[in-house]
Amino acid sequence: VNPTLTAVAAHATPDVQAQSDDRGITIDRVGIRRLRYPLLLATPSGPQATVAEWELTVELDARERGTHMSRFVETLEAFADVAMSGRRLMQMLAVLRDRLDAPRTDARCTLTQFIERAAPISEQRAQHVIDCSFVASSSVEREQLTLGVRVPITTLCPCSKEISEYGAHNQRGYVSISAELEPTSDLGFLDLLAIAERSGSAVVYPLLKRVDERHVTMQAYDSPTFVEDVVRNAALGLIGDPRVIGFTVEAENNESIHDHSAVASVNWRRQ
Amino acid sequence: VNPTLTAVAAHATPDVQAQSDDRGITIDRVGIRRLRYPLLLATPSGPQATVAEWELTVELDARERGTHMSRFVETLEAFADVAMSGRRLMQMLAVLRDRLDAPRTDARCTLTQFIERAAPISEQRAQHVIDCSFVASSSVEREQLTLGVRVPITTLCPCSKEISEYGAHNQRGYVSISAELEPTSDLGFLDLLAIAERSGSAVVYPLLKRVDERHVTMQAYDSPTFVEDVVRNAALGLIGDPRVIGFTVEAENNESIHDHSAVASVNWRRQ
Amino acid sequence: VNPTLTAVAAHATPDVQAQSDDRGITIDRVGIRRLRYPLLLATPSGPQATVAEWELTVELDARERGTHMSRFVETLEAFADVAMSGRRLMQMLAVLRDRLDAPRTDARCTLTQFIERAAPISEQRAQHVIDCSFVASSSVEREQLTLGVRVPITTLCPCSKEISEYGAHNQRGYVSISAELEPTSDLGFLDLLAIAERSGSAVVYPLLKRVDERHVTMQAYDSPTFVEDVVRNAALGLIGDPRVIGFTVEAENNESIHDHSAVASVNWRRQ
Amino acid sequence: VNPTLTAVAAHATPDVQAQSDDRGITIDRVGIRRLRYPLLLATPSGPQATVAEWELTVELDARERGTHMSRFVETLEAFADVAMSGRRLMQMLAVLRDRLDAPRTDARCTLTQFIERAAPISEQRAQHVIDCSFVASSSVEREQLTLGVRVPITTLCPCSKEISEYGAHNQRGYVSISAELEPTSDLGFLDLLAIAERSGSAVVYPLLKRVDERHVTMQAYDSPTFVEDVVRNAALGLIGDPRVIGFTVEAENNESIHDHSAVASVNWRRQ
């Protein structure tokens, strides 16, 4: 690095973003999106290195023309070695708010987490991927934190089972949960995963031997679920966890008998 | 069709969806998604045949186990010959609400519309694509209608222009507008397109000859815009149209100097 | 249009693309991609208006610096009113080759086609979407034409059925066929659709009533197919049509018991 | 794990995949796709933990009905702790070939790699993402290995610069290289990155301060490149590296003045 050169050049380059603006429009969010960055995720079994995609924005006062885009990346880089959790993310947003002198900062971060999963009978182990997300907002008055997961499940149609002499159509479905938490909550992605996986007809595995395939085939047939059942089951699980302040849960089935999906969603806030 | 066979078989197949449910969870939205269907779009120059992708849902009472998925497709099929507009969509949602005996129906429909566009100097004509969407909701108490467009523009960076001795980085950006309207409003996608295209550094064309390329290159250089400028310009345009009740406008630049985007958004509601 | 103005301006703007190049590298393909354009598709029941996405390229001689991008769009615009078929596409490529003075032109065009489909028992009708593609190449020595479809099917796992006391996992799968034809062949997308849909456990429908759902559930259970079976069935169908010169067929199952796919593919050329 | 239970159950579950087939169709590739798995990537600065997406297939003899899908995942799991390189991938494919008793195995693996990158003047550092891929094939007779990268660059249009009094349209483009290598080659993704980044108008950075933005703006203006220039420049770079046996290189510009791309590609094999 050459600080002298940087200082000289900075002097020579006018700060257009710092100009004032007279259109009278406050900008709710301005910043960067689709920035992929290495992430160290805090998990119950220690930090896990993964790849995240970020959206980081600030609120911009009506009188300011622009924000300083490079400071978002600088802040991410400064937190690169921190094992990221909801709590750490709130800290990062407070730093960003200060660094950009902004009334509010918002973050959306999607990432993948792997867990080791054993097949139900053979107990053979392999890595199972979970799509996760942090959504957070930080201002002087208020901090908000939402954790999200998108979890594949098997769903077997109760109607198809009931009306057919044999068989029942089933398919891969996805349960998506966005759960709002206290910013200091210890609820993690694996808690949401557990709720999602209890809501369908069967759990999905990375590796199944024949004995396992037999098991999950019959398990799904024994536990038929509509998308309506899946979201209600997951909603009851989320309501039952006192750490959850509010949530949106959605189930989407990639119907095996159609080329479109069946979907259902429930929004809820603790009173 | 064989109505006797159908009647007999229907008799033999129990209606599982019609069972009662005791979990006490109202489902906000249940229905179908990712259904592609032919659409006849009402435009100022007459109906235009295009391809739409639909999400159609109803609210489901806490005591009912499931909805009847086939009725969504039946309703779409019944409206296949209607030139679709916001007003017609509200009619379709009322029919669907009745058909499914639901307190509320919601629709989200994305589609492409083509307009003929002349190059600025050579005036050569070609077809320009616009990504459009209808989002609508219908209950006895309240009807809501939102029209959306996603419009490509050129943006040239004011900072880059100011600090450089020559040149200025520019790129393709997208302005996304979601404008809430009175359900009977005559505001159409082309009105939103016009607002979006006045907000950037230059308009994007399907076909440019060299004289046209010269024109838009210099036009963009003469009108530098940050993402912040783009959303403010578009916000002013939307506020200025009394038919717009509220809106979200977002600008996203596919930055030519980074592998991530710059974004800005404004939400607004008329008081 | 103002031809005088255009001519004058063209005179004033040097043709950089027409410069000579000394790097000695022939460019196999240069042109445009991701251009969405209205398309009138020739079908057995008459022209169908739809939306296509094009890639159009030419081979560029090692001595020429650049091609003229606007001529691709001009050529598409000139053919906008033509009901497109393989034969018509070959004509368009010959025109493009002439217009760009190129040794070879290549096209790739993806589009959706709708057919009306009756449910198997209730015979209720709705529109079913098919993803189609044209891939073509034209030089003085040789014309090549490939038609493609991507067709959703239901597949029911033979292993799961055999090893389980009841039930069998099934899912949505996709059969993708790319069939090379004589450029004058009358084989169409619907011929490939028919072959693809005979290869799985059951056909997929846009609209099914309960009697239909019962039918397809049991039909799939009666006809279990691995991805290996699907591609072999489709391969036999394609080999059996003398109009097919060669093909690639691929089956991909969105496994209901995993979060990944099972795939199989066969390449074949008539000797 | 309970090996007794597994053995008993395996005994009870017939091996449908092992049945013989009489359709006479060899399957070129059968296996799994879209499996996301943790990957330890060998890099010049040591192993880097990242996330990969795999397609793994085998050739299946015409007389065999099916392959054993779980063995693909078992093999990946067995190599989970190995720092992956081209050489290691070839070893894994040999193991897989043996494990599935197959004449040939094929792999396609996409992943992201991060490198630390300093801005050109301020020298501020941040992480830059590179999209990479391994494509490999292994049979007794022949081993093949192809490394791929997709690299963002800035491209500034030579025509626009030449014909305009000021400014020049520019945009983000992508250079995609697939380079076939000797399976024992030490050429890595960063070698391909270097070739790709020398081919456009300017390099893309994760973090730029104003002094850096000024530098890259003017650098791009000083080095205008068409997509044709980009692929020729990259082709010369690849031909100049004796470790490269053959390649496909493609440039795609997200044109700032259009809503479609400009593309060019060159295929080449060393004689």
Tab-separated table of C-alpha atoms in Angstrom, chain C:
chain	number	residue	atom	x	y	z
C	1	VAL	CA	-37.148	6.989	-41.483
C	2	ASN	CA	-34.945	9.600	-43.037
C	3	PRO	CA	-32.611	7.845	-45.491
C	4	THR	CA	-30.721	11.015	-46.352
C	5	LEU	CA	-29.875	11.688	-42.745
C	6	THR	CA	-28.847	8.084	-42.272
C	7	ALA	CA	-26.619	8.138	-45.324
C	8	VAL	CA	-24.936	11.370	-44.287
C	9	ALA	CA	-24.378	10.206	-40.754
C	10	ALA	CA	-23.089	6.816	-41.907
C	11	HIS	CA	-20.604	8.661	-44.062
C	12	ALA	CA	-19.388	10.550	-41.030
C	13	THR	CA	-18.975	7.493	-38.805
C	14	PRO	CA	-15.986	5.263	-39.594
C	15	ASP	CA	-16.644	1.518	-39.786
C	16	VAL	CA	-14.319	0.130	-37.133
C	17	GLN	CA	-15.717	-3.385	-37.501
C	18	ALA	CA	-14.600	-3.407	-41.152
C	19	GLN	CA	-10.943	-2.926	-40.180
C	20	SER	CA	-8.571	-5.769	-40.942
C	21	ASP	CA	-7.158	-8.020	-38.234
C	22	ASP	CA	-3.704	-9.565	-38.100
C	23	ARG	CA	-4.002	-11.909	-35.126
C	24	GLY	CA	-4.706	-14.829	-37.462
C	25	ILE	CA	-7.623	-16.229	-35.449
C	26	THR	CA	-10.834	-17.250	-37.211
C	27	ILE	CA	-13.831	-16.685	-34.926
C	28	ASP	CA	-16.165	-19.684	-35.000
C	29	ARG	CA	-19.185	-17.763	-33.824
C	30	VAL	CA	-19.838	-14.087	-33.274
C	31	GLY	CA	-23.178	-12.370	-32.925
C	32	ILE	CA	-25.969	-11.786	-30.444
C	33	ARG	CA	-27.480	-13.784	-27.579
C	34	ARG	CA	-30.414	-13.480	-25.138
C	35	LEU	CA	-32.462	-11.453	-27.623
C	36	ARG	CA	-36.147	-11.998	-26.887
C	37	TYR	CA	-38.332	-11.495	-29.919
C	38	PRO	CA	-41.933	-12.222	-30.860
C	39	LEU	CA	-42.232	-15.434	-32.887
C	40	LEU	CA	-44.988	-16.842	-35.028
C	41	LEU	CA	-44.556	-20.612	-34.785
C	42	ALA	CA	-45.847	-22.898	-37.540
C	43	THR	CA	-47.868	-25.688	-35.886
C	44	PRO	CA	-50.157	-28.414	-37.285
C	45	SER	CA	-53.144	-26.298	-36.201
C	46	GLY	CA	-51.840	-23.060	-37.727
C	47	PRO	CA	-49.436	-20.262	-36.699
C	48	GLN	CA	-49.128	-19.711	-32.923
C	49	ALA	CA	-47.874	-16.380	-31.527
C	50	THR	CA	-45.227	-16.885	-28.859
C	51	VAL	CA	-42.025	-15.428	-27.396
C	52	ALA	CA	-38.603	-16.702	-28.477
C	53	GLU	CA	-35.084	-16.130	-27.225
C	54	TRP	CA	-32.390	-16.098	-29.907
C	55	GLU	CA	-28.707	-16.645	-30.327
C	56	LEU	CA	-27.613	-15.758	-33.866
C	57	THR	CA	-23.983	-15.889	-34.947
C	58	VAL	CA	-21.718	-15.969	-37.992
C	59	GLU	CA	-18.258	-17.325	-38.609
C	60	LEU	CA	-15.809	-14.453	-38.973
C	61	ASP	CA	-12.759	-14.675	-41.215
C	62	ALA	CA	-9.364	-14.297	-39.529
C	63	ARG	CA	-8.679	-11.106	-41.481
C	64	GLU	CA	-11.820	-9.212	-40.429
C	65	ARG	CA	-11.925	-7.347	-37.135
C	66	GLY	CA	-15.636	-7.439	-36.365
C	67	THR	CA	-19.128	-8.355	-37.461
C	68	HIS	CA	-22.115	-5.998	-37.780
C	69	MET	CA	-24.351	-6.758	-34.827
C	70	SER	CA	-27.374	-4.723	-35.964
C	71	ARG	CA	-27.871	-6.898	-39.040
C	72	PHE	CA	-28.853	-9.890	-36.917
C	73	VAL	CA	-31.776	-7.934	-35.466
C	74	GLU	CA	-32.680	-6.492	-38.875
C	75	THR	CA	-32.904	-10.014	-40.268
C	76	LEU	CA	-35.099	-11.242	-37.418
C	77	GLU	CA	-37.348	-8.227	-37.897
C	78	ALA	CA	-37.587	-8.972	-41.621
C	79	PHE	CA	-38.826	-12.505	-40.820
C	80	ALA	CA	-41.187	-11.436	-38.008
C	81	ASP	CA	-44.331	-12.194	-40.010
C	82	VAL	CA	-43.181	-15.596	-41.267
C	83	ALA	CA	-44.641	-18.713	-39.599
C	84	MET	CA	-41.390	-20.231	-38.377
C	85	SER	CA	-40.487	-23.863	-39.101
C	86	GLY	CA	-37.195	-25.673	-39.583
C	87	ARG	CA	-37.394	-25.016	-43.301
C	88	ARG	CA	-38.072	-21.300	-42.832
C	89	LEU	CA	-35.252	-21.021	-40.332
C	90	MET	CA	-32.830	-22.463	-42.883
C	91	GLN	CA	-34.021	-19.786	-45.341
C	92	MET	CA	-33.471	-17.087	-42.753
C	93	LEU	CA	-29.939	-18.350	-42.069
C	94	ALA	CA	-29.147	-18.257	-45.795
C	95	VAL	CA	-30.342	-14.642	-45.953
C	96	LEU	CA	-28.280	-13.774	-42.881
C	97	ARG	CA	-25.213	-15.446	-44.370
C	98	ASP	CA	-25.578	-13.382	-47.494
C	99	ARG	CA	-26.317	-10.183	-45.599
C	100	LEU	CA	-23.195	-10.566	-43.426
C	101	ASP	CA	-21.073	-12.070	-46.210
C	102	ALA	CA	-20.187	-14.935	-43.866
C	103	PRO	CA	-19.032	-18.487	-44.597
C	104	ARG	CA	-21.461	-19.916	-42.003
C	105	THR	CA	-24.357	-18.822	-39.809
C	106	ASP	CA	-25.648	-20.551	-36.671
C	107	ALA	CA	-28.912	-20.110	-34.797
C	108	ARG	CA	-30.271	-21.286	-31.475
C	109	CYS	CA	-33.859	-20.363	-30.694
C	110	THR	CA	-35.792	-21.402	-27.576
C	111	LEU	CA	-39.529	-20.896	-27.334
C	112	THR	CA	-42.669	-22.195	-25.674
C	113	GLN	CA	-45.512	-23.854	-27.527
C	114	PHE	CA	-48.945	-24.542	-26.048
C	115	ILE	CA	-51.186	-27.472	-26.906
C	116	GLU	CA	-54.679	-28.128	-25.659
C	117	ARG	CA	-54.674	-31.265	-23.525
C	118	ALA	CA	-57.634	-33.268	-22.224
C	119	ALA	CA	-57.491	-34.976	-18.828
C	120	PRO	CA	-57.483	-38.784	-19.234
C	121	ILE	CA	-60.915	-39.560	-17.675
C	122	SER	CA	-62.872	-36.323	-17.155
C	123	GLU	CA	-61.562	-35.101	-20.512
C	124	GLN	CA	-61.489	-31.553	-19.171
C	125	ARG	CA	-59.300	-29.381	-21.362
C	126	ALA	CA	-56.559	-26.889	-20.547
C	127	GLN	CA	-53.373	-25.546	-22.141
C	128	HIS	CA	-50.143	-27.522	-21.720
C	129	VAL	CA	-46.797	-25.813	-22.238
C	130	ILE	CA	-43.869	-27.394	-24.110
C	131	ASP	CA	-40.326	-26.007	-24.093
C	132	CYS	CA	-38.970	-26.215	-27.635
C	133	SER	CA	-35.799	-25.234	-29.465
C	134	PHE	CA	-34.401	-24.926	-32.942
C	135	VAL	CA	-30.639	-25.284	-33.443
C	136	ALA	CA	-29.443	-24.757	-37.006
C	137	SER	CA	-26.333	-24.112	-39.041
C	138	SER	CA	-25.968	-23.013	-42.642
C	139	SER	CA	-22.945	-22.867	-44.930
C	140	VAL	CA	-22.568	-23.337	-48.682
C	141	GLU	CA	-21.456	-26.941	-48.167
C	142	ARG	CA	-23.815	-28.004	-45.440
C	143	GLU	CA	-27.118	-27.319	-43.706
C	144	GLN	CA	-27.893	-28.775	-40.303
C	145	LEU	CA	-31.132	-28.671	-38.332
C	146	THR	CA	-31.863	-29.961	-34.844
C	147	LEU	CA	-35.227	-29.779	-33.092
C	148	GLY	CA	-35.382	-30.012	-29.317
C	149	VAL	CA	-38.027	-30.444	-26.631
C	150	ARG	CA	-37.895	-30.622	-22.838
C	151	VAL	CA	-40.903	-32.576	-21.621
C	152	PRO	CA	-42.087	-33.089	-18.025
C	153	ILE	CA	-43.118	-36.645	-17.116
C	154	THR	CA	-43.879	-38.632	-13.978
C	155	THR	CA	-41.377	-41.343	-13.089
C	156	LEU	CA	-42.003	-43.977	-10.434
C	157	CYS	CA	-38.974	-45.841	-9.089
C	158	PRO	CA	-38.992	-49.593	-9.914
C	159	CYS	CA	-36.599	-50.327	-7.053
C	160	SER	CA	-38.671	-48.447	-4.474
C	161	LYS	CA	-41.825	-50.287	-5.637
C	162	GLU	CA	-40.148	-53.695	-5.565
C	163	ILE	CA	-38.524	-53.407	-2.150
C	164	SER	CA	-41.398	-51.717	-0.306
C	165	GLU	CA	-44.521	-53.381	1.066
C	166	TYR	CA	-46.590	-50.435	-0.146
C	167	GLY	CA	-46.070	-47.180	-1.998
C	168	ALA	CA	-43.189	-46.201	-4.261
C	169	HIS	CA	-41.363	-42.905	-4.515
C	170	ASN	CA	-42.101	-40.974	-7.664
C	171	GLN	CA	-41.385	-37.465	-8.911
C	172	ARG	CA	-41.438	-35.061	-11.794
C	173	GLY	CA	-38.769	-35.818	-14.346
C	174	TYR	CA	-37.838	-34.168	-17.627
C	175	VAL	CA	-37.011	-35.831	-20.931
C	176	SER	CA	-34.888	-33.639	-23.196
C	177	ILE	CA	-34.564	-34.662	-26.838
C	178	SER	CA	-32.359	-33.030	-29.471
C	179	ALA	CA	-33.035	-34.686	-32.794
C	180	GLU	CA	-31.037	-33.940	-35.923
C	181	LEU	CA	-33.169	-33.934	-39.068
C	182	GLU	CA	-32.881	-33.375	-42.770
C	183	PRO	CA	-33.425	-29.594	-43.165
C	184	THR	CA	-36.514	-30.322	-45.266
C	185	SER	CA	-37.995	-32.796	-42.776
C	186	ASP	CA	-41.623	-32.410	-41.710
C	187	LEU	CA	-40.951	-33.824	-38.233
C	188	GLY	CA	-42.169	-31.300	-35.654
C	189	PHE	CA	-41.977	-30.634	-31.919
C	190	LEU	CA	-45.184	-32.606	-31.299
C	191	ASP	CA	-43.600	-35.761	-32.761
C	192	LEU	CA	-40.777	-35.469	-30.236
C	193	LEU	CA	-43.276	-34.738	-27.458
C	194	ALA	CA	-45.131	-37.964	-28.252
C	195	ILE	CA	-41.928	-40.017	-28.081
C	196	ALA	CA	-40.883	-38.382	-24.799
C	197	GLU	CA	-44.268	-38.916	-23.150
C	198	ARG	CA	-44.362	-42.616	-24.047
C	199	SER	CA	-41.059	-43.124	-22.200
C	200	GLY	CA	-41.911	-42.459	-18.549
C	201	SER	CA	-44.335	-43.831	-15.952
C	202	ALA	CA	-47.141	-41.363	-16.701
C	203	VAL	CA	-47.925	-38.225	-18.672
C	204	VAL	CA	-48.156	-34.837	-16.919
C	205	TYR	CA	-51.319	-32.697	-17.269
C	206	PRO	CA	-52.166	-29.046	-16.632
C	207	LEU	CA	-55.585	-29.956	-15.168
C	208	LEU	CA	-56.661	-33.133	-13.368
C	209	LYS	CA	-59.925	-33.786	-11.522
C	210	ARG	CA	-60.010	-36.438	-8.807
C	211	VAL	CA	-60.967	-39.228	-11.245
C	212	ASP	CA	-58.021	-38.261	-13.401
C	213	GLU	CA	-55.633	-38.093	-10.465
C	214	ARG	CA	-56.693	-41.622	-9.490
C	215	HIS	CA	-56.015	-42.772	-13.051
C	216	VAL	CA	-52.514	-41.303	-13.354
C	217	THR	CA	-51.544	-42.397	-9.828
C	218	MET	CA	-52.318	-46.032	-10.633
C	219	GLN	CA	-50.920	-45.784	-14.161
C	220	ALA	CA	-47.577	-44.598	-12.798
C	221	TYR	CA	-47.550	-47.385	-10.199
C	222	ASP	CA	-48.229	-49.908	-12.988
C	223	SER	CA	-45.357	-48.567	-15.152
C	224	PRO	CA	-42.275	-47.966	-13.000
C	225	THR	CA	-39.271	-46.464	-14.836
C	226	PHE	CA	-35.706	-45.633	-13.864
C	227	VAL	CA	-33.996	-42.733	-15.702
C	228	GLU	CA	-32.166	-45.530	-17.516
C	229	ASP	CA	-35.515	-46.943	-18.717
C	230	VAL	CA	-36.752	-43.527	-19.780
C	231	VAL	CA	-33.772	-42.756	-22.044
C	232	ARG	CA	-33.796	-46.252	-23.513
C	233	ASN	CA	-37.526	-46.067	-24.249
C	234	ALA	CA	-37.121	-42.663	-25.859
C	235	ALA	CA	-34.040	-43.821	-27.787
C	236	LEU	CA	-35.980	-46.745	-29.284
C	237	GLY	CA	-38.762	-44.363	-30.297
C	238	LEU	CA	-36.314	-42.018	-31.994
C	239	ILE	CA	-34.401	-44.797	-33.758
C	240	GLY	CA	-37.756	-46.031	-35.053
C	241	ASP	CA	-38.488	-42.756	-36.845
C	242	PRO	CA	-36.540	-42.783	-40.147
C	243	ARG	CA	-36.619	-38.973	-40.284
C	244	VAL	CA	-34.252	-38.805	-37.307
C	245	ILE	CA	-30.585	-38.748	-38.415
C	246	GLY	CA	-29.136	-38.652	-34.923
C	247	PHE	CA	-30.086	-37.573	-31.409
C	248	THR	CA	-29.175	-36.899	-27.831
C	249	VAL	CA	-31.809	-37.860	-25.296
C	250	GLU	CA	-31.515	-37.125	-21.604
C	251	ALA	CA	-33.728	-37.901	-18.636
C	252	GLU	CA	-33.449	-36.005	-15.372
C	253	ASN	CA	-35.478	-36.940	-12.296
C	254	ASN	CA	-35.983	-34.389	-9.526
C	255	GLU	CA	-35.722	-37.241	-7.006
C	256	SER	CA	-38.364	-36.959	-4.286
C	257	ILE	CA	-36.108	-38.669	-1.730
C	258	HIS	CA	-32.971	-36.593	-2.397
C	259	ASP	CA	-32.105	-32.950	-2.984
C	260	HIS	CA	-30.256	-33.832	-6.178
C	261	SER	CA	-31.232	-35.318	-9.547
C	262	ALA	CA	-30.771	-38.682	-11.208
C	263	VAL	CA	-29.731	-38.337	-14.872
C	264	ALA	CA	-29.129	-40.532	-17.897
C	265	SER	CA	-28.316	-39.741	-21.517
C	266	VAL	CA	-27.843	-41.524	-24.839
C	267	ASN	CA	-26.183	-40.172	-28.005
C	268	TRP	CA	-26.844	-41.900	-31.300
C	269	ARG	CA	-26.266	-41.406	-35.035
C	270	ARG	CA	-27.841	-43.371	-37.851
C	271	GLN	CA	-25.121	-45.181	-39.846
